[in-house]
Tab-separated table of C-alpha atoms in Angstrom:
chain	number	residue	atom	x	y	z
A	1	UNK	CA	12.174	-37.170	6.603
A	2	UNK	CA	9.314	-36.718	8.770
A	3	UNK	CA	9.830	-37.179	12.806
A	4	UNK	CA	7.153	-38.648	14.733
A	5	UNK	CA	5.467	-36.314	17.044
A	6	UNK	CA	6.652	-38.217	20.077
A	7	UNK	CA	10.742	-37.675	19.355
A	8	UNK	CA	9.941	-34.050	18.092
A	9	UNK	CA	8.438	-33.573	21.564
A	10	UNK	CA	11.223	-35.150	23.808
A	11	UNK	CA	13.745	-33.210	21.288
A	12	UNK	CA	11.440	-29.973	22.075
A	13	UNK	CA	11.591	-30.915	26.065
A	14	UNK	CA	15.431	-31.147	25.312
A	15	UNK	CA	15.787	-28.151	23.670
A	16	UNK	CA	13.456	-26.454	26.615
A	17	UNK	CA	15.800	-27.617	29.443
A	18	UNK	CA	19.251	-26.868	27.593
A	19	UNK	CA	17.810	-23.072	27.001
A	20	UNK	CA	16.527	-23.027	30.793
A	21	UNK	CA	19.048	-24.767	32.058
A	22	UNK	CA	22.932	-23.870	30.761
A	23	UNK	CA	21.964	-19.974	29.355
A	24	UNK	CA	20.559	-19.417	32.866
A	25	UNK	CA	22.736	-17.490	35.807
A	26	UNK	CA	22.688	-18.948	39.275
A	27	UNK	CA	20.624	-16.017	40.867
A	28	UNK	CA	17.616	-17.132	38.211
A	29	UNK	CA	17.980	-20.999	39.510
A	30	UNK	CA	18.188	-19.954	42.690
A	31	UNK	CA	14.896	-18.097	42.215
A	32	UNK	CA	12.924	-20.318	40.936
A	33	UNK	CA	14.569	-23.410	43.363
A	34	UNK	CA	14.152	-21.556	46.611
A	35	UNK	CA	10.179	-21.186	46.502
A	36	UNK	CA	9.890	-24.961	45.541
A	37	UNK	CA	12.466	-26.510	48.587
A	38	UNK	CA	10.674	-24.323	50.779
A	39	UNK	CA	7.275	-26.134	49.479
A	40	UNK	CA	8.821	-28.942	50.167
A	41	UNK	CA	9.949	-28.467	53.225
A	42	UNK	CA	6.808	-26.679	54.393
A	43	UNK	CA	4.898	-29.302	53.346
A	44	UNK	CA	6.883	-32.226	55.249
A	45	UNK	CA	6.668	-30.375	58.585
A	46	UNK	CA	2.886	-29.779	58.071
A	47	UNK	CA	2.767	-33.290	56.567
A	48	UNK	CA	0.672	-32.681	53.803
A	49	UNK	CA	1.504	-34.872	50.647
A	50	UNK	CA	-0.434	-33.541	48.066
A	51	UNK	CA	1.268	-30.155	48.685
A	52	UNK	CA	4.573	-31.866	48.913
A	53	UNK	CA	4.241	-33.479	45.547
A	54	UNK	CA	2.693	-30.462	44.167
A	55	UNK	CA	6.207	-30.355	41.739
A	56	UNK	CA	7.218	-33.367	41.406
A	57	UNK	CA	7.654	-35.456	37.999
A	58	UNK	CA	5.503	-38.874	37.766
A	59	UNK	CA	8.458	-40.629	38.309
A	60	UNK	CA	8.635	-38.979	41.583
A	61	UNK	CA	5.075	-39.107	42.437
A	62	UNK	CA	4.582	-43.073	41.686
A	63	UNK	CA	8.580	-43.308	44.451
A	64	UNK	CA	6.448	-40.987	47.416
A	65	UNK	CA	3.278	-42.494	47.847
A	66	UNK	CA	1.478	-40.992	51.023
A	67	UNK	CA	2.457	-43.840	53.448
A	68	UNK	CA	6.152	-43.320	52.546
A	69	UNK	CA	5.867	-40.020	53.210
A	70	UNK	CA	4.102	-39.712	56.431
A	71	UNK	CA	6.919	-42.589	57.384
A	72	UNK	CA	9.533	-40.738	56.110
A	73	UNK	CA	8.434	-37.242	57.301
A	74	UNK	CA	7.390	-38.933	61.029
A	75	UNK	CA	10.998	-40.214	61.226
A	76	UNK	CA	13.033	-37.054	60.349
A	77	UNK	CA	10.731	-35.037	62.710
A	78	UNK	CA	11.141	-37.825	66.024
A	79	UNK	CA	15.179	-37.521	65.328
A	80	UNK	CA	15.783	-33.907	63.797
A	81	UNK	CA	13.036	-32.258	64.509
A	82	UNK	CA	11.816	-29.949	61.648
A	83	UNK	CA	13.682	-28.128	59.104
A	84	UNK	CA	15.307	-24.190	60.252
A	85	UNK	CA	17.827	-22.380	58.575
A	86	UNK	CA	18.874	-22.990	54.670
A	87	UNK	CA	22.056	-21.427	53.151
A	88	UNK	CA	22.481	-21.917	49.250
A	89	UNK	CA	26.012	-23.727	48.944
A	90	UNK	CA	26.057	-24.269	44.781
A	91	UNK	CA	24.295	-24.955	41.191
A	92	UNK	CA	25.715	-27.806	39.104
A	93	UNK	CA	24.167	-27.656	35.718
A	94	UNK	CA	23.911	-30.778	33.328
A	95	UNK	CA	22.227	-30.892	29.908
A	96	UNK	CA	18.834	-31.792	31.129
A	97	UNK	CA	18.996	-30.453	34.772
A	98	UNK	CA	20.066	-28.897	37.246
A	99	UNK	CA	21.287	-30.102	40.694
A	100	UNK	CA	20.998	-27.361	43.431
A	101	UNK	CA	22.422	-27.708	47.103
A	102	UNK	CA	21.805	-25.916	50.538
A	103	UNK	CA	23.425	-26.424	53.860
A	104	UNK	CA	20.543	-27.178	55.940
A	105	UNK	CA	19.890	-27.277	59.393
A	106	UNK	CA	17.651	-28.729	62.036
A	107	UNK	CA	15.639	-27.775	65.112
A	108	UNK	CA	17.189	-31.137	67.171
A	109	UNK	CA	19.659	-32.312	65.513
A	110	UNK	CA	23.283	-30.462	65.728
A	111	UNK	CA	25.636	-30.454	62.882
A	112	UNK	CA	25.113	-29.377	58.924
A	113	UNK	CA	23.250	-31.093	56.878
A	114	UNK	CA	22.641	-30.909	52.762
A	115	UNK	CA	19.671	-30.826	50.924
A	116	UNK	CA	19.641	-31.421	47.208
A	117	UNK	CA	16.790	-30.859	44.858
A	118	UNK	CA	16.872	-31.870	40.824
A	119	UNK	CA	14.884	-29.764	38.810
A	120	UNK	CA	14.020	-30.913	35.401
A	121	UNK	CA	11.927	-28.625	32.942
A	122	UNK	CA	8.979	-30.211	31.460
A	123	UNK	CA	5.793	-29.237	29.395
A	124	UNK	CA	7.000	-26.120	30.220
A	125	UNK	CA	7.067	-26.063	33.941
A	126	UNK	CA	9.892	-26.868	36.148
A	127	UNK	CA	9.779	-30.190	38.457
A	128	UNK	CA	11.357	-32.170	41.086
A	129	UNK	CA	13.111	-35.162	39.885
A	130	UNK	CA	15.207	-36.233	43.146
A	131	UNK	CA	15.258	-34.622	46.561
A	132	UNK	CA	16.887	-35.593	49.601
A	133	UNK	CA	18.265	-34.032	53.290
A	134	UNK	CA	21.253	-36.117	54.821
């Protein structure tokens, strides 16, 4: 039976993320998830979208439009203040993903925070499919 080029390339994409995904150790997530949160972040305090969604998935992309984000970013900075000090906390892998977490803090605000990041593997690059500080 012959597949249709369309389900042999989400079953390739699979295939891509379960290989990068669950065979990799934390140290190799870790490298490649530290340089894009700190794009991220960099990018929100200099408030610069197109750098910001520089790795993000379309689904992300068409969800942060550039008014949201100089909202969202303009917000964070009046009662935070911008982003300091990151500590990993933990991986959690899933079939298609991989959720990382930091403690992170702030230049204002006291207290912890978390920052999460989803990282998704496609057309053989890896991308931002949620992110969030709270």
């Amino acid at each position: 039976m012959q597949r249709t080029k369309s389900n042999s390339a989400e079953e390739t994409s699979r295939n891509d993320s379960i290989m990068s995904f669950e065979k990799m150790g934390d140290q190799q997530l870790w490298d490649i998830a530290n340089p894009i949160m700190d794009n991220l972040m960099d990018a929100s305090t200099q408030l610069d979208h197109a750098k910001h969604v520089r790795d993000f998935t379309e689904r992300m992309k068409a969800i942060v439009t550039p008014e949201y984000f100089q909202r969202i970013c303009q917000q964070y900075q009046a009662e935070k203040g911008y982003f300091s000090t990151r500590m990993p906390v933990a991986v959690f892998r899933r079939p298609d993903s991989v959720a990382i977490v930091w403690k992170q803090s702030f230049t204002k605000a006291p207290g912890e925070f978390v920052a999460e990041m989803v990282l998704v593997h496609k057309n053989g690059k890896y991308r931002v499919d949620h992110v969030m500080v709270f």
